[in-house]
Amino acid sequence: MAAHDVNTADSTEDVRTIDQVVDVIATTAPEIRTGLPGRRVASEEENPSGETQMAADVFADVLLCERIGALDGVSEYASEERPESIDVGSGNLSVAVDPLDGSSNLKPNNTMGTIFAVYDAPLPAHGRDLVAAGYVLYGPVMTMIVARKGSVDEFVIYDDSSYELVREDVTLPDEGTVYGFGGRVPDWTEDFENFAREVEQDASRKLRYGGSMIGDVNQILSYGGIFSYPGLQSAPEGKLRVQFEGYPIGYILETAGGASSDGTQSLLDVDKDELHARTPVHIGNESLIDDLEAALD
Ligand SMILES: O=P(O)(O)OC[C@H]1O[C@](O)(COP(=O)(O)O)[C@@H](O)[C@@H]1O
Ligand SMILES: [Mg+2]
Ligand SMILES: [Mg+2]
């Protein structure tokens, strides 16, 4: 389902807090990146989803928690790396973060990201409570995508923590040319596999899957197409987490004129009230998401 009717902040104070969150993310990203070389190893701990944390996941979480938590307008901080959300003040907004998305890509030195979601409700919040969302992509260039006030902007972040707006009002190209589907193919459902085979038949499309949602999603924003991490036979809710990954990516894609789905409805309409709940994720051009929903019906 497409939207363009995403929720946005309407008070001056919330708008200011969102700008401050964006500033913290942008100015912390170079530090996160600089801290990566010595942290490409597993820590002793598991995160609440049962995955082994990398030292870099913990490092990025601690930095972001400290800095986002210090903002007056933020009352709660949560991340993929901690079991509960924490109270950080009495502001109006809550921030949920995936400090490093795709951290299994650290070992082979491939793309990763940092995702943030700003909600005007206590955590776990609902997709319709989102008032802004965005991500940093640690690629050859550090870029940041921000969806707020009904449009999506792209920035380049420099090593000295300055950042520059390079593209305003980012929208998906009409003709989608790339696709990327997560999960082991033998673990896909029959309906999803049939859909994937249909998508592949179009000679104008090619496979691009990197194993970091942010890298894969940014290709869809750049070239159009579809990214899915579907529900699997062994894991009907898939792998990606609603609060930290599904909602913010759905919000960004819908703000950019694309569509998002859990297989039957917009990601923003998913009802899950557990902080670390998972959901199937499908994002891309509206026509492809319509076809996906028809195929999974
Ligand atoms: O290794 P797989 O099964 O392809 O999974 C890749 C997916 O897992 C993730 O890495 C999960 O995110 P985290 O690294 O934040 O746990 C996504 O970024 C990516 O889409
Ligand atoms: Mg992630
Ligand atoms: Mg992560």
XYZ file of C-alpha atoms and ligand atoms in Angstrom:
319
model
C 0.000 0.000 0.000
C 1.236 3.468 -0.784
C 0.543 6.419 1.404
C 1.962 9.943 0.966
C -0.222 10.611 3.991
C 2.458 9.924 6.576
C 2.230 11.595 9.947
C 4.520 14.609 10.569
C 5.368 16.787 13.566
C 3.224 19.866 13.999
C 4.580 21.650 17.067
C 7.599 23.945 16.720
C 9.196 22.185 19.657
C 8.906 18.723 18.058
C 10.217 20.046 14.745
C 13.232 21.431 16.603
C 13.816 18.157 18.449
C 13.706 16.203 15.174
C 16.295 18.565 13.690
C 18.471 17.984 16.769
C 18.147 14.191 16.437
C 19.167 14.456 12.774
C 22.138 16.587 13.794
C 23.234 14.041 16.430
C 22.994 11.202 13.906
C 24.979 13.130 11.274
C 27.700 14.323 13.624
C 28.082 10.945 15.366
C 28.284 8.936 12.116
C 31.952 9.828 11.371
C 32.878 8.757 14.902
C 31.020 5.477 14.500
C 32.806 4.896 11.217
C 36.212 5.794 12.649
C 35.612 3.405 15.545
C 34.915 0.404 13.287
C 38.396 -0.947 12.413
C 39.128 -2.318 15.894
C 35.583 -3.531 16.475
C 35.022 -6.080 13.708
C 34.833 -8.853 16.293
C 31.969 -10.519 18.118
C 31.288 -9.308 21.657
C 30.507 -11.792 24.451
C 26.827 -10.835 24.379
C 23.650 -11.565 22.430
C 21.111 -8.876 21.576
C 17.406 -9.286 22.505
C 16.770 -10.973 19.126
C 19.252 -13.723 20.046
C 21.969 -12.560 17.638
C 25.616 -12.249 18.675
C 26.483 -8.583 19.016
C 29.572 -7.205 17.338
C 31.752 -4.891 19.429
C 30.817 -2.170 16.907
C 27.050 -2.642 17.554
C 27.584 -1.968 21.251
C 29.931 0.966 20.614
C 27.474 2.704 18.261
C 24.555 2.086 20.630
C 26.367 3.609 23.618
C 27.367 6.730 21.661
C 23.882 7.282 20.242
C 22.124 6.617 23.541
C 24.280 9.153 25.352
C 23.800 11.882 22.752
C 20.166 11.371 21.777
C 19.320 10.883 25.457
C 20.813 14.297 26.236
C 18.286 16.126 24.024
C 15.588 17.955 26.011
C 12.783 16.991 23.664
C 13.428 13.227 23.895
C 11.862 11.145 26.658
C 12.720 7.561 25.646
C 15.526 5.824 23.774
C 15.438 2.244 22.542
C 17.690 0.227 20.310
C 17.994 -3.212 18.800
C 20.891 -3.813 21.177
C 19.111 -3.385 24.531
C 16.199 -5.341 25.976
C 14.102 -2.412 27.218
C 13.664 1.205 26.237
C 15.164 3.642 28.714
C 13.769 6.891 30.120
C 16.059 9.755 29.229
C 13.964 12.804 30.138
C 10.545 14.349 29.956
C 10.354 15.451 26.299
C 7.551 14.671 23.898
C 9.323 12.320 21.484
C 10.770 8.792 21.585
C 13.677 7.641 19.451
C 14.314 4.052 18.336
C 17.597 3.177 16.683
C 19.283 0.329 14.832
C 22.815 1.527 15.678
C 24.444 -0.623 13.004
C 22.282 -2.256 10.399
C 23.988 -5.069 8.531
C 26.803 -5.499 11.041
C 27.463 -9.018 9.733
C 28.903 -7.088 6.777
C 31.744 -5.839 8.992
C 33.779 -8.997 8.472
C 33.757 -8.830 4.641
C 33.901 -4.996 4.816
C 30.654 -4.352 2.982
C 27.953 -1.713 3.353
C 26.242 -0.945 6.642
C 23.908 1.698 8.027
C 22.506 3.429 11.099
C 18.702 3.742 11.202
C 16.668 6.111 13.379
C 12.930 6.448 13.983
C 11.292 9.347 15.853
C 7.849 8.669 17.359
C 5.502 11.056 19.157
C 4.368 8.277 21.501
C 5.912 6.017 24.154
C 7.816 2.917 22.976
C 6.941 0.482 21.614
C 5.043 2.916 19.392
C 2.879 2.402 16.286
C 3.945 3.118 12.698
C 1.380 5.901 12.517
C 3.122 7.585 15.497
C 6.265 8.164 13.431
C 7.038 11.838 12.797
C 10.453 11.403 11.164
C 12.871 8.663 10.160
C 16.144 8.292 8.344
C 19.429 6.495 8.000
C 23.126 6.894 7.422
C 24.715 4.705 4.764
C 28.385 3.882 5.349
C 29.313 3.347 1.713
C 32.224 4.671 -0.334
C 30.632 8.016 0.583
C 28.802 8.592 3.863
C 25.275 9.695 2.998
C 22.214 10.362 5.120
C 18.576 10.078 4.087
C 16.022 11.979 6.188
C 12.214 11.833 5.873
C 10.493 14.665 7.746
C 7.858 17.303 6.969
C 6.482 15.103 4.180
C 9.608 14.912 2.034
C 12.912 13.075 1.832
C 16.339 14.744 1.629
C 19.778 13.306 1.014
C 22.928 14.683 2.652
C 26.622 13.904 2.315
C 28.421 13.627 5.668
C 32.100 14.524 5.798
C 34.796 13.157 8.116
C 34.899 16.403 10.110
C 31.185 15.880 11.018
C 29.956 18.648 8.724
C 27.177 17.652 6.346
C 25.662 19.072 3.230
C 22.250 18.785 1.573
C 22.827 17.268 -1.883
C 19.329 16.217 -3.004
C 15.945 17.602 -1.992
C 12.623 15.864 -2.325
C 14.044 12.451 -3.232
C 11.467 10.275 -5.006
C 11.612 6.768 -6.435
C 12.262 6.522 -10.186
C 9.122 5.305 -12.026
C 10.751 2.369 -13.737
C 12.179 0.029 -11.132
C 15.310 -1.751 -12.338
C 16.700 -3.603 -9.298
C 15.453 -6.275 -6.918
C 16.867 -7.880 -3.796
C 15.243 -10.632 -1.726
C 16.511 -11.872 1.642
C 16.211 -15.251 3.341
C 17.364 -18.636 2.055
C 15.532 -19.466 -1.185
C 14.505 -23.002 -0.033
C 12.976 -21.339 3.035
C 10.767 -18.979 0.988
C 7.055 -19.762 0.820
C 5.767 -21.075 -2.493
C 3.757 -17.888 -3.121
C 6.771 -15.668 -2.501
C 8.983 -17.802 -4.712
C 6.448 -17.596 -7.557
C 6.361 -13.811 -7.166
C 10.179 -13.585 -7.134
C 10.392 -15.646 -10.338
C 7.890 -13.289 -12.025
C 9.955 -10.246 -11.012
C 13.079 -11.866 -12.462
C 11.397 -12.429 -15.834
C 11.492 -8.713 -16.695
C 14.666 -8.278 -18.748
C 15.085 -4.679 -17.565
C 15.641 -5.793 -13.955
C 18.713 -7.153 -12.230
C 19.468 -8.731 -8.866
C 21.241 -6.569 -6.281
C 21.390 -8.003 -2.755
C 24.066 -6.943 -0.286
C 22.899 -8.301 3.081
C 22.524 -4.889 4.692
C 18.968 -3.621 4.543
C 20.110 -0.011 4.351
C 22.410 -0.685 1.406
C 19.673 -2.657 -0.339
C 16.984 -0.065 0.389
C 19.175 2.792 -0.803
C 19.504 1.056 -4.162
C 15.714 1.028 -4.433
C 15.593 4.755 -3.624
C 18.211 5.342 -6.316
C 17.090 2.991 -9.111
C 13.548 1.938 -8.191
C 12.491 -1.691 -7.890
C 11.741 -3.890 -4.896
C 13.486 -5.100 -1.742
C 11.933 -7.838 0.408
C 12.889 -9.688 3.525
C 9.866 -11.999 3.409
C 8.210 -14.209 5.973
C 9.936 -17.604 5.757
C 8.679 -21.155 6.270
C 10.901 -21.380 9.355
C 10.170 -17.802 10.505
C 6.769 -16.524 9.321
C 7.548 -13.031 10.690
C 10.841 -12.878 8.770
C 13.947 -11.337 10.311
C 13.595 -7.571 10.419
C 12.319 -5.722 13.473
C 9.217 -3.529 13.371
C 10.274 -0.606 15.611
C 13.870 -0.314 14.409
C 13.712 -1.400 10.769
C 10.205 -2.032 9.369
C 8.424 1.155 10.450
C 11.215 3.642 9.646
C 11.946 2.095 6.244
C 8.220 2.013 5.411
C 7.946 5.678 6.443
C 10.916 6.739 4.309
C 9.775 4.803 1.240
C 6.194 6.025 1.427
C 7.346 9.625 1.942
C 9.479 9.197 -1.191
C 6.404 8.194 -3.211
C 7.004 4.454 -3.015
C 5.094 1.786 -1.147
C 5.662 -0.584 1.740
C 4.000 -3.770 2.872
C 4.147 -6.649 5.328
C 2.508 -8.763 2.622
C -1.030 -7.501 3.115
C -0.902 -3.889 4.378
C 1.385 -0.869 4.650
C 4.251 -1.447 7.085
C 2.963 1.635 8.907
C -0.263 -0.230 9.726
C 1.426 -3.273 11.265
C 0.161 -3.808 14.823
C 2.858 -5.282 17.048
C 3.190 -4.131 20.609
C 6.427 -5.890 21.557
C 9.608 -3.778 21.329
C 11.630 -6.387 19.435
C 8.798 -7.876 17.341
C 9.607 -8.827 13.755
C 7.720 -8.369 10.509
C 8.072 -9.353 6.859
C 9.302 -6.262 4.973
C 8.616 -5.361 1.337
C 9.356 -1.905 -0.075
C 9.580 -0.434 -3.547
C 7.584 0.944 -6.448
C 3.865 0.886 -5.854
C 3.059 -1.350 -8.830
C 5.520 -4.020 -7.643
C 4.183 -3.893 -4.086
C 0.631 -4.232 -5.461
C 1.750 -7.307 -7.443
C 3.424 -8.711 -4.312
C 0.302 -8.286 -2.217
C -1.794 -9.940 -4.943
C 0.673 -12.860 -5.132
C 0.692 -13.436 -1.370
C -3.093 -13.078 -1.024
O 22.030 -12.442 6.344
P 20.659 -12.298 5.761
O 19.707 -13.374 6.144
O 20.681 -12.026 4.282
O 20.042 -11.014 6.492
C 20.347 -9.742 6.112
C 19.443 -8.797 6.824
O 19.772 -8.812 8.203
C 20.135 -7.536 8.635
O 21.543 -7.452 8.623
C 19.611 -7.357 10.043
O 20.024 -6.178 10.607
P 21.115 -6.115 11.794
O 22.474 -6.252 11.193
O 20.831 -4.748 12.324
O 20.788 -7.217 12.769
C 19.571 -6.568 7.583
O 20.287 -5.403 7.453
C 19.629 -7.396 6.330
O 18.619 -7.045 5.413
Mg 19.264 -4.027 11.129
Mg 21.706 -3.731 13.936
